[in-house]
PDB file of C-alpha atoms in Angstrom:
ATOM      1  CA  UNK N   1      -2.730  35.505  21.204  1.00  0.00           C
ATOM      2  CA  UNK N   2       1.054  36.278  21.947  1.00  0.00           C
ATOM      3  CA  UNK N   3       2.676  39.260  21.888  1.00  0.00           C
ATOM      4  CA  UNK N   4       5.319  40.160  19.251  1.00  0.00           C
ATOM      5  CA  UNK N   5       8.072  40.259  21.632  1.00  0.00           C
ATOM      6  CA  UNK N   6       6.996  36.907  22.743  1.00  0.00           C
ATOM      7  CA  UNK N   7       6.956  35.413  19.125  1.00  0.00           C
ATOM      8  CA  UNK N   8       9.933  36.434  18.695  1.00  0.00           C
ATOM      9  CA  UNK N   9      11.513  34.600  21.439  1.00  0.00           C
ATOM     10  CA  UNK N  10       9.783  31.850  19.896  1.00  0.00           C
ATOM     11  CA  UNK N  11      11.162  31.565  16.677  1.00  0.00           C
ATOM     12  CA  UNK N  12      14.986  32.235  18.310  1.00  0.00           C
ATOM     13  CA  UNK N  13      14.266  29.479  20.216  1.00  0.00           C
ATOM     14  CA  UNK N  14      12.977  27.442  17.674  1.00  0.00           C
ATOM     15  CA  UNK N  15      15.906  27.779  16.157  1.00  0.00           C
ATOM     16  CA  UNK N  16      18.390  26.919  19.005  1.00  0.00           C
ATOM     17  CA  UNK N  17      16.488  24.025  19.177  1.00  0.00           C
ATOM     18  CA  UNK N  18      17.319  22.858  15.713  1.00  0.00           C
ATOM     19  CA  UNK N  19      20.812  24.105  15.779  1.00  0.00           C
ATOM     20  CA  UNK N  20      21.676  21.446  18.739  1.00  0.00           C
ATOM     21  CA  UNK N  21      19.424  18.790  17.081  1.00  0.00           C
ATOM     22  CA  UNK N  22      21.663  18.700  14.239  1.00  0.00           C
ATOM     23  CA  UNK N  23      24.821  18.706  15.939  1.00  0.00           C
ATOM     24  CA  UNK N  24      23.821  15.830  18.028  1.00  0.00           C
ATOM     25  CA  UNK N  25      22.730  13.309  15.979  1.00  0.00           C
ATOM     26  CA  UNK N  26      26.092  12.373  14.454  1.00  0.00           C
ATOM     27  CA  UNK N  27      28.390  13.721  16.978  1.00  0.00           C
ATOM     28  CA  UNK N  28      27.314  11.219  19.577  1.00  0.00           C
ATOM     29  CA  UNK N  29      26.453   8.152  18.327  1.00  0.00           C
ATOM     30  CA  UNK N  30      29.541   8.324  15.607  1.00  0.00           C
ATOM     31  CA  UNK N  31      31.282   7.206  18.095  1.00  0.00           C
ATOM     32  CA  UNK N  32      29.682   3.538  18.029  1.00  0.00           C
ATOM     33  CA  UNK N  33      28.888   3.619  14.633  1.00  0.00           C
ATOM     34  CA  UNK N  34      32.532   4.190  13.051  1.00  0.00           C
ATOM     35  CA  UNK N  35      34.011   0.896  14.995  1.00  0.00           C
ATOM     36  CA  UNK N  36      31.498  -0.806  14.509  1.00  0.00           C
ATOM     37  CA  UNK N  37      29.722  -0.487  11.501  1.00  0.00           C
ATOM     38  CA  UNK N  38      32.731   0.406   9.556  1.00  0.00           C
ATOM     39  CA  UNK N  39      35.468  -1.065  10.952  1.00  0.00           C
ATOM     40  CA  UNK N  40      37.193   2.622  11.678  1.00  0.00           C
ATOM     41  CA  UNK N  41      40.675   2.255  13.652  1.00  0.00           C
ATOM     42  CA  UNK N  42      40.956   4.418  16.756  1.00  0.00           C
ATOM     43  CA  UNK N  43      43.308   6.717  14.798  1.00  0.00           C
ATOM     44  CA  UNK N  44      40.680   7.142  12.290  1.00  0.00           C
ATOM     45  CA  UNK N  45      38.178   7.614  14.900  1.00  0.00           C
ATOM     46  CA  UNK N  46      40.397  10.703  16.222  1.00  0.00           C
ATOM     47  CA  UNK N  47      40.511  12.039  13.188  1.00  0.00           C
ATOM     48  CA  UNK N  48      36.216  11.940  12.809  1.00  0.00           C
ATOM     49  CA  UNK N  49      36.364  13.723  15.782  1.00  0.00           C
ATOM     50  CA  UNK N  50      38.447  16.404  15.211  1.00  0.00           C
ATOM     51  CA  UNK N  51      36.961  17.448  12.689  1.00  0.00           C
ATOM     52  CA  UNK N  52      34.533  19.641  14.656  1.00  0.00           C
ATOM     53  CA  UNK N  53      37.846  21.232  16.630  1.00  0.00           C
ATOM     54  CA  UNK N  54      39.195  22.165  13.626  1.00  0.00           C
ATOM     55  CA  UNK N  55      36.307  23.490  11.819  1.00  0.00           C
ATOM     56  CA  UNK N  56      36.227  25.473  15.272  1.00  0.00           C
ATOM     57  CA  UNK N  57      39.354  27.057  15.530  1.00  0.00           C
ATOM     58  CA  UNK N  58      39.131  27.461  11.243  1.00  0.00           C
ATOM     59  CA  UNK N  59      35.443  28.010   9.808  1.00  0.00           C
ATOM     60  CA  UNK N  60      34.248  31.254  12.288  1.00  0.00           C
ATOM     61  CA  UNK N  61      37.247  33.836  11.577  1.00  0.00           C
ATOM     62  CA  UNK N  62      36.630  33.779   8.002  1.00  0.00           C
ATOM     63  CA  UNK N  63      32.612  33.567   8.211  1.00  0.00           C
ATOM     64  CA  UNK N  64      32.075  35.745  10.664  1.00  0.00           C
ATOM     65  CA  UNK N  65      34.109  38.650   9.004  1.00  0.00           C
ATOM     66  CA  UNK N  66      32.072  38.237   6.420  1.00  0.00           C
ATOM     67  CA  UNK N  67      28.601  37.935   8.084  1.00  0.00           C
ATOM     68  CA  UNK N  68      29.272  41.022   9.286  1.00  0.00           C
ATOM     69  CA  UNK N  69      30.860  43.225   6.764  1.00  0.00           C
ATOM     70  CA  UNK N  70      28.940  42.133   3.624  1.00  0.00           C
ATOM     71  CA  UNK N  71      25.787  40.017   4.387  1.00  0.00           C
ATOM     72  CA  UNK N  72      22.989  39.482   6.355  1.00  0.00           C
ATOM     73  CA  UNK N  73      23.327  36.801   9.477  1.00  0.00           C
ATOM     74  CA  UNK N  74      19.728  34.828   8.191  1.00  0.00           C
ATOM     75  CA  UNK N  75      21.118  34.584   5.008  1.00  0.00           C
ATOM     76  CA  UNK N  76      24.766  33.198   5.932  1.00  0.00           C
ATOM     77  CA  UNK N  77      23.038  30.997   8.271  1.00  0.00           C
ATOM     78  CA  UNK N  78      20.416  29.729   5.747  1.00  0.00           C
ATOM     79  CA  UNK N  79      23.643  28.621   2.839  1.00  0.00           C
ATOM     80  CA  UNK N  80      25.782  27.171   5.526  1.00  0.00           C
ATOM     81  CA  UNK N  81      23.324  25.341   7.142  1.00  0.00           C
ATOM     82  CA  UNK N  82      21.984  23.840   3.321  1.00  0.00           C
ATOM     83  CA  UNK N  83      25.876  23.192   2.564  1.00  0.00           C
ATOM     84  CA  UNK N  84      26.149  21.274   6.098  1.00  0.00           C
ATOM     85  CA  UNK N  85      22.839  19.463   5.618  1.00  0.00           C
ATOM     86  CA  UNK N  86      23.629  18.051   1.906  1.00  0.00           C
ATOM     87  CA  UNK N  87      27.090  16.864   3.171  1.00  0.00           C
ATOM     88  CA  UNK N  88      25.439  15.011   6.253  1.00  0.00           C
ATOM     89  CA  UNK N  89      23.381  13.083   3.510  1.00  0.00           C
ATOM     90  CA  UNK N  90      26.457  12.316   1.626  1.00  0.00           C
ATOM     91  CA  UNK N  91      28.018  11.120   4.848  1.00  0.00           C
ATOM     92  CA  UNK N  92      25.509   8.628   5.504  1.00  0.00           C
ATOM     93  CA  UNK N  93      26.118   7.095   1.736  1.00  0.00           C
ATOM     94  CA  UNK N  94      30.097   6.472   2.654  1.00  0.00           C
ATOM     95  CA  UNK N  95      31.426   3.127   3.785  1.00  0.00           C
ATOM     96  CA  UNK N  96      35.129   4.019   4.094  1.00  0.00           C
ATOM     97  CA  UNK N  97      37.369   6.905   6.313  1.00  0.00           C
ATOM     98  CA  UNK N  98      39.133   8.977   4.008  1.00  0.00           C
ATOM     99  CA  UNK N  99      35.552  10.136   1.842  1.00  0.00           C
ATOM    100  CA  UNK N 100      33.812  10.154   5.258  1.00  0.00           C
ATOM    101  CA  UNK N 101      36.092  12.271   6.930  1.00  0.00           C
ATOM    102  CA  UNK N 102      36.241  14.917   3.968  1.00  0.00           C
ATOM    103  CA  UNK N 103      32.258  15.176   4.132  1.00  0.00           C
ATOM    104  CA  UNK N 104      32.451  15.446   7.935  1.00  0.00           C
ATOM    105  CA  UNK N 105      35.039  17.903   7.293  1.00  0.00           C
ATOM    106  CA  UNK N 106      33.018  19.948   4.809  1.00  0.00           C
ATOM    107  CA  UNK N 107      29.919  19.875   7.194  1.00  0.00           C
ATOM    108  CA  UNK N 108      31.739  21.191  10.064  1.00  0.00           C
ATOM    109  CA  UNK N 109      33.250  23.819   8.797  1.00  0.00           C
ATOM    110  CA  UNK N 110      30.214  24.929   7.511  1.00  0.00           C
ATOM    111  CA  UNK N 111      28.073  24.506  10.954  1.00  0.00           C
ATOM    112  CA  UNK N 112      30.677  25.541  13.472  1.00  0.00           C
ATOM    113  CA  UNK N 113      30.223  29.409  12.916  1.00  0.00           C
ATOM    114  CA  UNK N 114      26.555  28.922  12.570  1.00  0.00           C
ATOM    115  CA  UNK N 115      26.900  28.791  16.680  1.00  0.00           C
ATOM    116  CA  UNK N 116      28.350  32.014  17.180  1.00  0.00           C
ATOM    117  CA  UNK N 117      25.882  33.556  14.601  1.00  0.00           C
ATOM    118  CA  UNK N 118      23.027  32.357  15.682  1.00  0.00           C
ATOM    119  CA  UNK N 119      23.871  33.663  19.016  1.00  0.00           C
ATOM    120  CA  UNK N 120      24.846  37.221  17.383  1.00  0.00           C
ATOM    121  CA  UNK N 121      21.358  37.188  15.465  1.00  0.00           C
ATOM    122  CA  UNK N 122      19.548  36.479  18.982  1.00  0.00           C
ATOM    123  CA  UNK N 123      21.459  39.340  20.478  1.00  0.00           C
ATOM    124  CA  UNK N 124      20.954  41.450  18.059  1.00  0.00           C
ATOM    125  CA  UNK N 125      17.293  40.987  17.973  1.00  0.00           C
ATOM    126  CA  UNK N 126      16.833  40.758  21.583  1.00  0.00           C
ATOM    127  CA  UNK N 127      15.295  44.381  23.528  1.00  0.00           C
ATOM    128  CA  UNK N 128      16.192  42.321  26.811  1.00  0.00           C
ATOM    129  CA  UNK N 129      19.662  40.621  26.546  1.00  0.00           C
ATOM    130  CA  UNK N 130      19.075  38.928  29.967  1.00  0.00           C
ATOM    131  CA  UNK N 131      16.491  36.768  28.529  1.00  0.00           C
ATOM    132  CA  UNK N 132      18.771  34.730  26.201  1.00  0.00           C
ATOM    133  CA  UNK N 133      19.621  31.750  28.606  1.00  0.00           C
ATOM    134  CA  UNK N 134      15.900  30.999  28.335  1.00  0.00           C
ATOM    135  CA  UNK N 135      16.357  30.691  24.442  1.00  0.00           C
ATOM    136  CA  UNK N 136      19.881  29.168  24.593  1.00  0.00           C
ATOM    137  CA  UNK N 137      17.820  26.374  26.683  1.00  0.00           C
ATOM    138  CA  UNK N 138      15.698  24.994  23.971  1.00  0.00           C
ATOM    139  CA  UNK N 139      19.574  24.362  22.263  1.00  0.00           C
ATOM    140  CA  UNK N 140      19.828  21.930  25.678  1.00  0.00           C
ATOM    141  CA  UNK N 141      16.650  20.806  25.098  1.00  0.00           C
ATOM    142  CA  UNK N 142      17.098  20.012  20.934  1.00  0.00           C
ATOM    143  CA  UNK N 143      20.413  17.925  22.271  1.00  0.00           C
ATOM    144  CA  UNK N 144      18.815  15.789  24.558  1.00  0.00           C
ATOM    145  CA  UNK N 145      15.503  14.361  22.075  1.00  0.00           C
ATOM    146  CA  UNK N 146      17.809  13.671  19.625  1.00  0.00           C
ATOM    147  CA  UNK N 147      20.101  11.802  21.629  1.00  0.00           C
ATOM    148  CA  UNK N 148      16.409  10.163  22.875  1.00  0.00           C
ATOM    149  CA  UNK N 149      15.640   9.825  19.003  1.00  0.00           C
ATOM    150  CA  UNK N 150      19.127   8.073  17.791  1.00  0.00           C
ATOM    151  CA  UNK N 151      19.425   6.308  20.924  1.00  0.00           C
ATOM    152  CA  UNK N 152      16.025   5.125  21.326  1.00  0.00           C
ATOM    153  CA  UNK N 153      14.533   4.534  17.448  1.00  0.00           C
ATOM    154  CA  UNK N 154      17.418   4.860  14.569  1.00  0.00           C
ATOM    155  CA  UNK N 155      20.076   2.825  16.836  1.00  0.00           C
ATOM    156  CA  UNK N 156      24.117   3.779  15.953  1.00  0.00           C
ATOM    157  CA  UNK N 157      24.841   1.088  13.780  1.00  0.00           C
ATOM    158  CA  UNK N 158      22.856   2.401  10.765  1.00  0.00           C
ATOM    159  CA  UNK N 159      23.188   5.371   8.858  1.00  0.00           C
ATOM    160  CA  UNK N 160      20.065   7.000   9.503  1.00  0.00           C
ATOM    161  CA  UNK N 161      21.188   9.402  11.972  1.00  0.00           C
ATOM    162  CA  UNK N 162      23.214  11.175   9.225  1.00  0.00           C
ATOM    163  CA  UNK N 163      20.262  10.995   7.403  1.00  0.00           C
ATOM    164  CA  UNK N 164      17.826  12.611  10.148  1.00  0.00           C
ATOM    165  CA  UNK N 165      20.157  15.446  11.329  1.00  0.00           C
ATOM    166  CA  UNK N 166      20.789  15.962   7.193  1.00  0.00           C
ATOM    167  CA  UNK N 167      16.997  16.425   6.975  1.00  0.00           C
ATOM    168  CA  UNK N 168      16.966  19.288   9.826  1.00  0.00           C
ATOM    169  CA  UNK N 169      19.939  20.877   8.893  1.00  0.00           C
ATOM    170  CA  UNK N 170      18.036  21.429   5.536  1.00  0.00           C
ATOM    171  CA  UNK N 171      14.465  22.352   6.641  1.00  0.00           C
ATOM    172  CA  UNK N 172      17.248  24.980   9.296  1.00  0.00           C
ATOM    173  CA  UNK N 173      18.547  26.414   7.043  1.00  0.00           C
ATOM    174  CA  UNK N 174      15.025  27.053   5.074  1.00  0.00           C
ATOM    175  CA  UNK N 175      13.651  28.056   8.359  1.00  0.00           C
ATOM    176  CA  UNK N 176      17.028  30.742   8.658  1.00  0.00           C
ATOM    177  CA  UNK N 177      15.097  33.125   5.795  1.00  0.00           C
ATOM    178  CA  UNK N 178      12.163  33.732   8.443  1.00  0.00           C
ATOM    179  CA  UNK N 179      14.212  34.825  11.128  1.00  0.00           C
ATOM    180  CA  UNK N 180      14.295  38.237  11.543  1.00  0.00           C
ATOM    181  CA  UNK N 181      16.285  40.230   8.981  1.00  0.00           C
ATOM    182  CA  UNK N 182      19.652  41.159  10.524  1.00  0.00           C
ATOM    183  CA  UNK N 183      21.854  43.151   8.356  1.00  0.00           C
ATOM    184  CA  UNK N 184      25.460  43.025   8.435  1.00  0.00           C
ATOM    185  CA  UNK N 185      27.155  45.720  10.486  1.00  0.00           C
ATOM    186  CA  UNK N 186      29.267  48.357   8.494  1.00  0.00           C
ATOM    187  CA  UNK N 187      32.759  48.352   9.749  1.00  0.00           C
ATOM    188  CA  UNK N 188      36.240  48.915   8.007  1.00  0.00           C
ATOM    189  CA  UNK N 189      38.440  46.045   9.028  1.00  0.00           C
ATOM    190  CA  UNK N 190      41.948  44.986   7.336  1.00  0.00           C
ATOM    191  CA  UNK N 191      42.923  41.827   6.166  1.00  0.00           C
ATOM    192  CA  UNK N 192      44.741  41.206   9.935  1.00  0.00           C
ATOM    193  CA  UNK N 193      41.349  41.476  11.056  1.00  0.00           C
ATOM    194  CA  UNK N 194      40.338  38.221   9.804  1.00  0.00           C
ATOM    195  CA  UNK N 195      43.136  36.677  11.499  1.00  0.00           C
ATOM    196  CA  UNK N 196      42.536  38.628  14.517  1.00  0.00           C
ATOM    197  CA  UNK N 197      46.248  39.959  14.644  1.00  0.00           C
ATOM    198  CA  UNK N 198      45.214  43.334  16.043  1.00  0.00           C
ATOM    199  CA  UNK N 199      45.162  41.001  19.029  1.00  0.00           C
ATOM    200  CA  UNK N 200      49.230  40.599  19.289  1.00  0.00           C
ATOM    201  CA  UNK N 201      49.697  44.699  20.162  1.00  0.00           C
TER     202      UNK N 201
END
């Protein structure tokens, strides 16, 4: 009925979908539910939220090196996604910062490189690069119902959207080993590399 080509713009977007799921079902209605639910401070608020800008600047120089030196991207993106999904669970179960945060902390840096792989896996799978922004849509798309989902049916004063985007993450990063098989790319790189110091000359 579809064409391989077209399948396989499917199952990329598919998986943008779930990516953005995940990511927004705690990262927007945390805000409401650490106040008020658990009596968080505003410092300890700013600390819940950086723990994604961290886990940014952190989590993608070391994972990415290694994506692409020593393993393939579906497989990277299957562990990290099962790591980040287990640790949202665990984050529901908490009722204070400091074992909140660390979960948070864990789960972040294991989702934040699954962005930039995800979008290297799509590229690298792609024959016609221009039509990614109609697969990086459904990413758009996977944002907006679960904001629809937490904001219409679990509420943000109950743990279940920890539990719900714990759930995807898991059934992502089981859904990561059908993705195409993209092996890592043979390159010699130096230990600066990871740090990206070849940048400084």
């Amino acid at each position: 009925m579809f064409s391989e080509k077209t399948m396989l713009r499917i199952r990329l977007s598919v998986m943008m979908f779930l990516q953005f799921f995940v990511w927004a079902c705690w990262m927007v209605p945390i805000g409401s539910y650490g106040p008020v639910a658990l009596g968080l401070s505003g410092a300890e608020m700013g600390w819940i939220f950086s723990t994604t800008a961290i886990a940014a600047i952190v989590s993608p120089l070391f994972v990415g090196y290694v994506a692409d030196r020593w393993f393939a991207t579906e497989r990277v993106l299957c562990a990290l996604h099962l790591i980040g999904g287990v640790c949202l669970f665990l984050a529901g179960l908490q009722g204070t910062f400091l074992p909140l945060f660390v979960f948070l902390m864990i789960s972040t840096l294991a989702f934040m490189p699954t962005l930039a792989l995800a979008n290297s896996l799509t590229f690298r799978n792609l024959d016609d690069p221009a039509t990614f922004p109609r697969i990086a849509l459904f990413g758009t798309i996977g944002w907006i119902i679960s904001g629809w989902i937490v904001g219409f049916i679990l509420g943000e004063r109950s743990a279940g959207f920890f539990y719900l985007g714990g759930a995807i993450e898991i059934l992502l990063g089981i859904y990561a080993l059908t993705l195409p098989h993209t092996p890592p790319q043979a390159k010699e790189g130096k230990v600066g590399d990871v740090l990206g110091l070849g940048t400084i000359k």
